[in-house]
XYZ file of C-alpha atoms in Angstrom:
435
model
C 49.034 -19.187 46.919
C 51.883 -18.432 49.010
C 50.651 -18.201 52.846
C 52.983 -15.290 54.551
C 51.134 -13.722 57.711
C 47.113 -13.459 58.115
C 44.290 -12.401 60.136
C 42.503 -15.342 61.376
C 39.528 -13.200 63.207
C 36.297 -13.189 61.567
C 33.364 -11.055 62.629
C 31.217 -14.090 61.756
C 32.991 -17.132 62.076
C 32.478 -20.486 59.966
C 31.506 -23.869 61.727
C 30.233 -24.876 58.111
C 30.824 -28.712 57.156
C 31.876 -30.176 53.769
C 28.516 -30.664 52.623
C 27.128 -26.979 53.841
C 30.109 -25.822 51.805
C 29.453 -27.722 48.608
C 25.816 -26.535 48.849
C 27.734 -22.551 49.032
C 28.947 -23.512 45.994
C 26.296 -24.236 44.219
C 23.663 -21.374 45.772
C 27.267 -19.369 44.626
C 26.885 -20.361 41.295
C 23.357 -19.423 41.019
C 23.707 -16.056 41.507
C 26.920 -15.130 40.383
C 26.861 -12.089 38.491
C 29.328 -13.198 35.891
C 28.935 -16.627 34.925
C 29.105 -17.552 31.547
C 26.383 -17.521 29.419
C 25.351 -20.197 26.758
C 24.312 -20.004 23.072
C 22.436 -22.606 22.273
C 23.806 -25.523 23.823
C 27.721 -24.521 23.628
C 30.126 -22.685 25.853
C 31.124 -19.639 24.838
C 32.247 -17.718 27.697
C 35.187 -19.405 30.001
C 35.129 -16.378 32.517
C 33.997 -16.181 35.757
C 34.582 -12.693 36.445
C 35.821 -9.700 34.404
C 35.793 -6.307 36.098
C 37.443 -2.676 35.761
C 39.059 -1.045 38.577
C 37.965 2.268 40.189
C 38.828 4.722 37.630
C 38.812 2.415 34.347
C 42.549 1.923 33.800
C 42.716 -1.832 34.857
C 41.013 -4.609 33.743
C 40.981 -7.695 36.053
C 39.626 -11.270 34.886
C 39.034 -14.689 36.861
C 38.717 -17.834 34.678
C 38.739 -21.376 35.362
C 42.521 -21.793 35.509
C 43.499 -18.348 37.765
C 43.234 -14.761 37.387
C 44.995 -12.320 35.170
C 45.380 -8.059 35.817
C 45.955 -6.094 32.554
C 46.637 -2.410 32.451
C 44.530 -0.717 29.971
C 46.323 2.822 29.476
C 47.551 2.147 25.961
C 44.165 -0.098 25.059
C 44.432 1.547 21.672
C 47.564 0.099 21.157
C 46.921 -4.022 23.215
C 45.568 -4.470 26.498
C 49.179 -4.829 28.613
C 48.829 -8.242 30.887
C 50.683 -7.157 33.890
C 50.100 -10.174 36.152
C 48.750 -13.848 35.989
C 48.378 -16.095 38.299
C 47.194 -20.201 37.105
C 48.292 -21.332 40.311
C 44.728 -21.140 42.080
C 41.573 -22.428 39.797
C 38.505 -21.121 39.276
C 38.773 -16.902 40.767
C 35.177 -15.781 40.857
C 35.942 -12.079 42.038
C 38.998 -10.361 41.686
C 38.692 -6.416 43.251
C 41.763 -3.969 43.033
C 42.744 -1.099 44.467
C 43.413 1.330 41.932
C 46.064 0.496 39.819
C 47.953 -0.737 42.818
C 49.042 -4.634 43.963
C 46.455 -5.226 46.269
C 44.161 -7.872 44.981
C 40.929 -9.439 46.894
C 40.348 -12.416 45.470
C 37.465 -15.119 46.669
C 37.530 -18.586 44.510
C 35.179 -20.847 43.724
C 36.556 -23.755 46.101
C 36.146 -21.533 49.330
C 33.315 -18.771 48.137
C 33.520 -17.823 52.166
C 37.390 -16.930 52.064
C 38.484 -13.782 51.214
C 42.598 -13.422 50.701
C 44.204 -9.791 50.394
C 47.019 -10.127 48.305
C 50.104 -8.228 47.093
C 50.883 -9.893 43.423
C 54.725 -7.574 42.869
C 55.491 -9.254 46.180
C 53.846 -12.592 45.602
C 52.617 -12.906 48.921
C 49.724 -13.382 50.599
C 48.811 -10.400 53.398
C 45.497 -11.632 55.212
C 42.791 -13.630 54.899
C 38.842 -13.883 56.261
C 36.683 -16.273 56.140
C 32.922 -15.887 56.949
C 29.552 -17.874 57.685
C 28.576 -18.016 54.058
C 29.468 -17.178 50.716
C 31.080 -13.509 49.447
C 28.726 -12.108 46.802
C 31.204 -8.643 46.091
C 33.913 -7.218 47.312
C 34.715 -2.850 46.830
C 38.185 -1.265 47.652
C 38.638 2.215 48.087
C 42.355 3.732 49.334
C 40.480 3.872 53.070
C 38.173 0.973 52.835
C 37.275 -2.700 52.211
C 33.913 -4.231 52.091
C 32.363 -7.307 52.058
C 28.930 -7.900 51.332
C 27.391 -11.000 52.090
C 23.606 -12.238 51.115
C 22.561 -11.119 55.067
C 25.350 -8.723 56.309
C 28.017 -6.158 54.794
C 31.180 -5.952 56.756
C 33.448 -3.046 56.830
C 37.180 -3.271 57.364
C 39.731 -0.759 57.688
C 41.997 -1.274 54.771
C 45.406 0.092 55.983
C 45.494 -3.080 58.904
C 42.003 -5.305 58.029
C 40.316 -5.213 60.858
C 36.809 -4.996 60.567
C 35.352 -1.634 61.833
C 31.528 -2.310 61.425
C 28.840 -4.548 60.461
C 25.580 -3.970 58.717
C 23.442 -6.583 60.049
C 20.114 -5.223 59.078
C 20.025 -5.106 55.553
C 17.793 -6.662 53.714
C 18.359 -10.075 51.259
C 21.100 -8.895 49.273
C 21.672 -12.377 47.062
C 22.784 -10.612 43.801
C 25.618 -8.608 46.049
C 24.618 -5.097 45.214
C 26.710 -2.453 46.780
C 28.892 0.303 45.543
C 31.464 1.734 47.254
C 32.427 5.540 46.238
C 36.161 5.842 45.426
C 36.500 9.443 46.987
C 38.465 9.143 50.455
C 35.849 11.017 53.129
C 33.060 10.724 53.225
C 33.431 6.801 52.333
C 30.178 6.205 50.954
C 28.812 2.547 50.928
C 24.903 2.325 48.696
C 23.483 -1.135 48.822
C 19.486 -2.189 48.265
C 17.258 -0.743 50.983
C 13.787 -3.066 50.040
C 13.753 -6.530 48.432
C 10.209 -5.249 47.044
C 11.395 -1.689 45.741
C 13.830 0.332 44.795
C 14.690 1.949 48.519
C 18.695 3.008 48.215
C 20.862 2.571 51.438
C 23.243 5.519 52.290
C 26.108 4.347 54.969
C 29.233 6.396 55.816
C 31.940 3.647 55.599
C 34.307 6.285 57.734
C 32.662 8.035 60.362
C 29.992 4.238 60.266
C 26.875 5.818 60.846
C 23.980 5.733 58.419
C 23.760 8.495 55.918
C 20.023 8.873 54.122
C 17.806 6.166 52.418
C 15.446 7.329 49.064
C 12.789 5.610 47.288
C 14.670 5.328 43.407
C 12.507 3.126 41.970
C 8.994 1.123 42.199
C 10.529 -2.075 41.186
C 13.792 -3.974 43.083
C 16.662 -2.458 41.975
C 19.518 -4.052 39.392
C 22.465 -1.266 39.485
C 23.433 1.057 41.141
C 26.982 3.488 40.428
C 28.951 6.403 42.409
C 30.218 8.919 40.499
C 34.443 9.228 40.851
C 34.079 12.235 43.225
C 31.059 10.289 45.276
C 28.067 13.580 44.675
C 26.103 11.401 42.379
C 24.611 7.895 42.394
C 23.064 6.125 39.137
C 20.200 3.346 39.402
C 18.136 1.132 37.772
C 15.593 -1.439 38.309
C 14.634 -4.653 37.796
C 12.664 -2.994 34.745
C 15.260 -2.133 33.151
C 13.708 0.808 31.090
C 14.624 3.750 33.273
C 17.931 4.867 34.500
C 18.180 7.561 37.283
C 20.368 10.126 38.596
C 20.638 11.194 42.055
C 22.437 13.780 43.766
C 24.127 12.384 46.864
C 23.401 12.248 49.910
C 20.262 13.898 50.130
C 18.435 12.085 47.085
C 17.625 14.707 45.155
C 16.763 13.293 41.542
C 19.137 15.143 38.868
C 18.365 13.376 35.567
C 16.480 10.775 34.255
C 17.392 8.621 31.236
C 14.691 6.393 28.808
C 17.001 3.272 28.133
C 14.882 1.845 26.173
C 10.639 0.425 26.342
C 11.288 -3.147 26.156
C 12.598 -4.502 29.880
C 16.100 -5.906 30.348
C 18.528 -7.301 32.717
C 20.827 -4.893 33.577
C 24.599 -5.480 33.523
C 26.343 -2.193 34.668
C 26.355 1.373 35.315
C 29.301 3.624 34.940
C 30.356 7.837 34.880
C 32.858 8.824 32.970
C 35.745 10.434 35.432
C 34.451 14.231 34.349
C 30.642 12.809 35.682
C 29.119 14.372 31.970
C 28.410 11.005 30.835
C 27.059 7.579 32.058
C 26.665 4.531 30.341
C 24.903 1.608 30.563
C 25.373 -2.314 29.490
C 22.374 -5.348 30.109
C 21.705 -8.484 28.164
C 21.179 -6.375 25.018
C 23.480 -5.848 21.800
C 22.997 -2.217 22.645
C 26.093 -0.055 25.621
C 24.189 3.014 26.032
C 26.004 6.694 27.132
C 24.074 9.563 28.492
C 24.843 12.862 28.187
C 24.577 14.766 31.742
C 23.192 17.879 30.402
C 23.298 20.586 33.605
C 19.469 21.993 33.661
C 20.785 25.630 32.596
C 22.222 23.675 29.533
C 19.251 22.356 28.071
C 16.578 24.400 25.733
C 13.360 25.211 27.111
C 10.623 23.860 26.032
C 8.987 24.763 23.313
C 4.963 26.166 23.194
C 3.442 27.586 20.487
C 2.147 31.027 20.881
C -1.519 31.572 21.932
C -1.872 27.122 23.403
C -0.631 25.844 20.584
C -0.426 21.585 19.274
C 2.626 21.295 21.643
C 1.226 22.318 24.764
C -1.732 20.684 23.982
C -0.340 17.207 23.772
C 1.987 17.713 26.850
C -1.460 18.831 28.866
C -3.531 15.681 27.453
C -0.066 13.750 28.218
C -0.150 14.861 32.018
C -2.821 13.626 32.571
C -2.418 10.305 32.140
C 1.542 11.090 32.646
C 4.114 12.974 35.116
C 5.622 15.636 33.228
C 8.824 14.428 34.297
C 8.193 10.266 32.935
C 7.041 12.259 29.466
C 10.008 14.325 28.831
C 12.495 11.713 29.888
C 15.845 12.128 27.913
C 16.898 8.887 25.370
C 20.722 7.976 25.437
C 23.262 10.327 23.756
C 25.201 7.454 22.004
C 25.314 4.144 21.294
C 27.768 1.133 20.078
C 26.591 -2.401 19.089
C 28.054 -5.813 19.893
C 28.279 -8.754 17.834
C 25.374 -10.180 20.232
C 24.361 -10.441 23.845
C 26.681 -11.810 26.926
C 27.045 -10.771 30.202
C 29.009 -7.186 29.839
C 30.526 -4.440 32.234
C 31.289 -0.485 30.446
C 33.255 1.931 31.544
C 34.059 5.467 30.467
C 38.146 6.690 29.995
C 39.240 9.644 28.311
C 42.218 8.870 25.286
C 43.792 11.652 23.808
C 41.268 14.440 25.010
C 38.335 12.269 23.988
C 35.545 10.253 25.564
C 36.100 6.575 24.591
C 33.868 3.247 25.808
C 35.422 0.424 26.947
C 32.841 -2.941 27.575
C 34.410 -5.797 28.861
C 32.716 -9.275 28.241
C 32.558 -12.571 29.669
C 33.465 -14.565 26.209
C 36.825 -12.851 26.707
C 36.714 -9.873 24.572
C 37.638 -6.021 25.346
C 36.096 -3.431 23.271
C 37.192 0.139 22.382
C 34.310 2.476 21.084
C 34.936 6.219 20.572
C 32.289 8.063 21.632
C 31.261 10.942 18.932
C 31.406 14.868 20.019
C 27.923 15.308 18.730
C 26.585 11.940 19.326
C 24.938 8.602 17.616
C 26.827 5.853 16.385
C 30.055 4.873 18.636
C 33.448 4.477 16.278
C 35.028 0.778 17.166
C 38.722 1.534 17.510
C 39.973 -1.275 18.961
C 38.612 -4.776 20.138
C 41.060 -7.665 22.510
C 40.927 -11.104 23.076
C 41.623 -11.453 26.907
C 41.805 -14.437 28.960
C 43.379 -17.770 29.041
C 45.176 -18.273 25.758
C 43.467 -14.874 24.546
C 45.735 -13.569 26.623
C 48.393 -13.812 24.205
C 46.635 -13.079 21.037
C 44.460 -16.524 20.237
C 41.362 -16.691 18.247
C 38.055 -17.114 20.047
C 37.141 -19.833 21.438
C 35.329 -22.476 19.194
C 31.527 -21.855 19.821
C 32.180 -18.163 21.253
C 31.086 -14.807 19.922
C 32.498 -13.537 17.000
C 34.733 -10.917 16.741
C 33.307 -7.296 15.024
C 36.909 -7.725 12.906
C 39.269 -9.910 12.849
C 42.232 -9.658 15.506
C 45.281 -8.078 14.294
C 48.815 -8.510 16.051
C 49.148 -5.230 17.394
C 46.241 -6.377 19.727
C 48.548 -8.833 21.650
C 49.319 -7.990 25.245
C 51.981 -10.446 26.798
C 54.637 -7.453 28.267
C 54.612 -7.247 31.717
C 54.524 -3.645 33.066
C 57.278 -2.000 35.413
C 56.854 -2.718 38.955
C 53.899 0.023 40.754
C 55.805 2.274 43.365
C 54.932 0.553 46.817
C 56.137 3.419 48.468
C 53.181 6.175 47.563
C 50.677 6.142 49.983
C 48.147 6.576 47.378
C 48.511 4.003 45.297
C 49.637 1.758 48.221
C 48.659 2.377 51.764
C 50.873 0.701 54.506
C 49.438 -2.457 56.362
C 49.929 -4.254 59.466
C 51.086 -7.437 58.830
C 50.343 -9.281 62.301
C 51.396 -12.864 62.933
C 47.735 -13.558 63.166
C 45.549 -14.347 66.484
């Protein structure tokens, strides 16, 4: 990276030796959320990280050669390569602030170092070094949050000064956090326990604790705010049930049965209008759930005089809570050719909901969600990352595509520079000389 003015202060200054750094890297590799997966003995994924930005209009990837940023506004044609950097190898985390040029980066070589980079100006804005490996970074237009295993640091995005450090967090080895993308309140959610599914919420603007509630009996495996920060979706390590709660009071609004077999949940994401929720896991199926309002749901049908359905409900309630017995199932599903590490998001295209799925083997899939539910239709798939970003076929041993790639799938153009004077997209920062 080109070095410019940066902050040398750190809330947890590092005094590690080279040996400690090496151990950090090995530990980080073991718990990286999106590591390369294997099929037999063959490596099928060369991406260290893949993730959507806050509104799913952009995709960022990190791989052994560097990182890249794509625009997804024309995903039905081809993802547009906005920026690619192969000067810094082994990028593990790439967090983009909406559709601006602002990126937060973490590499395998320096897993304790976060760099904030402006990719259109090719300039390093600042960097911070911590006492342990950085497990996750989240941004909105006001705050930047860095998650370590034992603590969480909250920064003011406009001058990159640390505002607060949450030191009483339980060990969070997966770096599970989420930051609401809306302005105020800017809510931060993280696990409140390692033995149960407790969710803790913190206001990153007022720097105060907001609420703590029990979402699941088992420890959390995923959590995600909706765009307005009024709802939060959660899943546990069991992976069979997904719940949606109101924010900040933690009242349960919806409960969905993902399946009966346990799974490892990879991601949760609401649609922009919060009417749908999608989930991806270590299975080949991506689920879409419809968040129907209570008044829109049909009343339970009970036969007059106490019929068979009423009897079954009464019998089941002796063993199950009624809410568990009447769980909703998925509204629509999409299927991938094989199971791999994935992240899913929802986006509206031409007035209709679409499902985006990105996998660490370098594919991005776009499915159309049927209005009446059911099987999602594959509209497009694209290869991203490394040579794949220029339309090359999958690497040997990689997951086969759902259909042969087309010429129109290639995304090699570069977009026009974003308007850095737009305060909504690129807030001003103080470029201090360090201290």
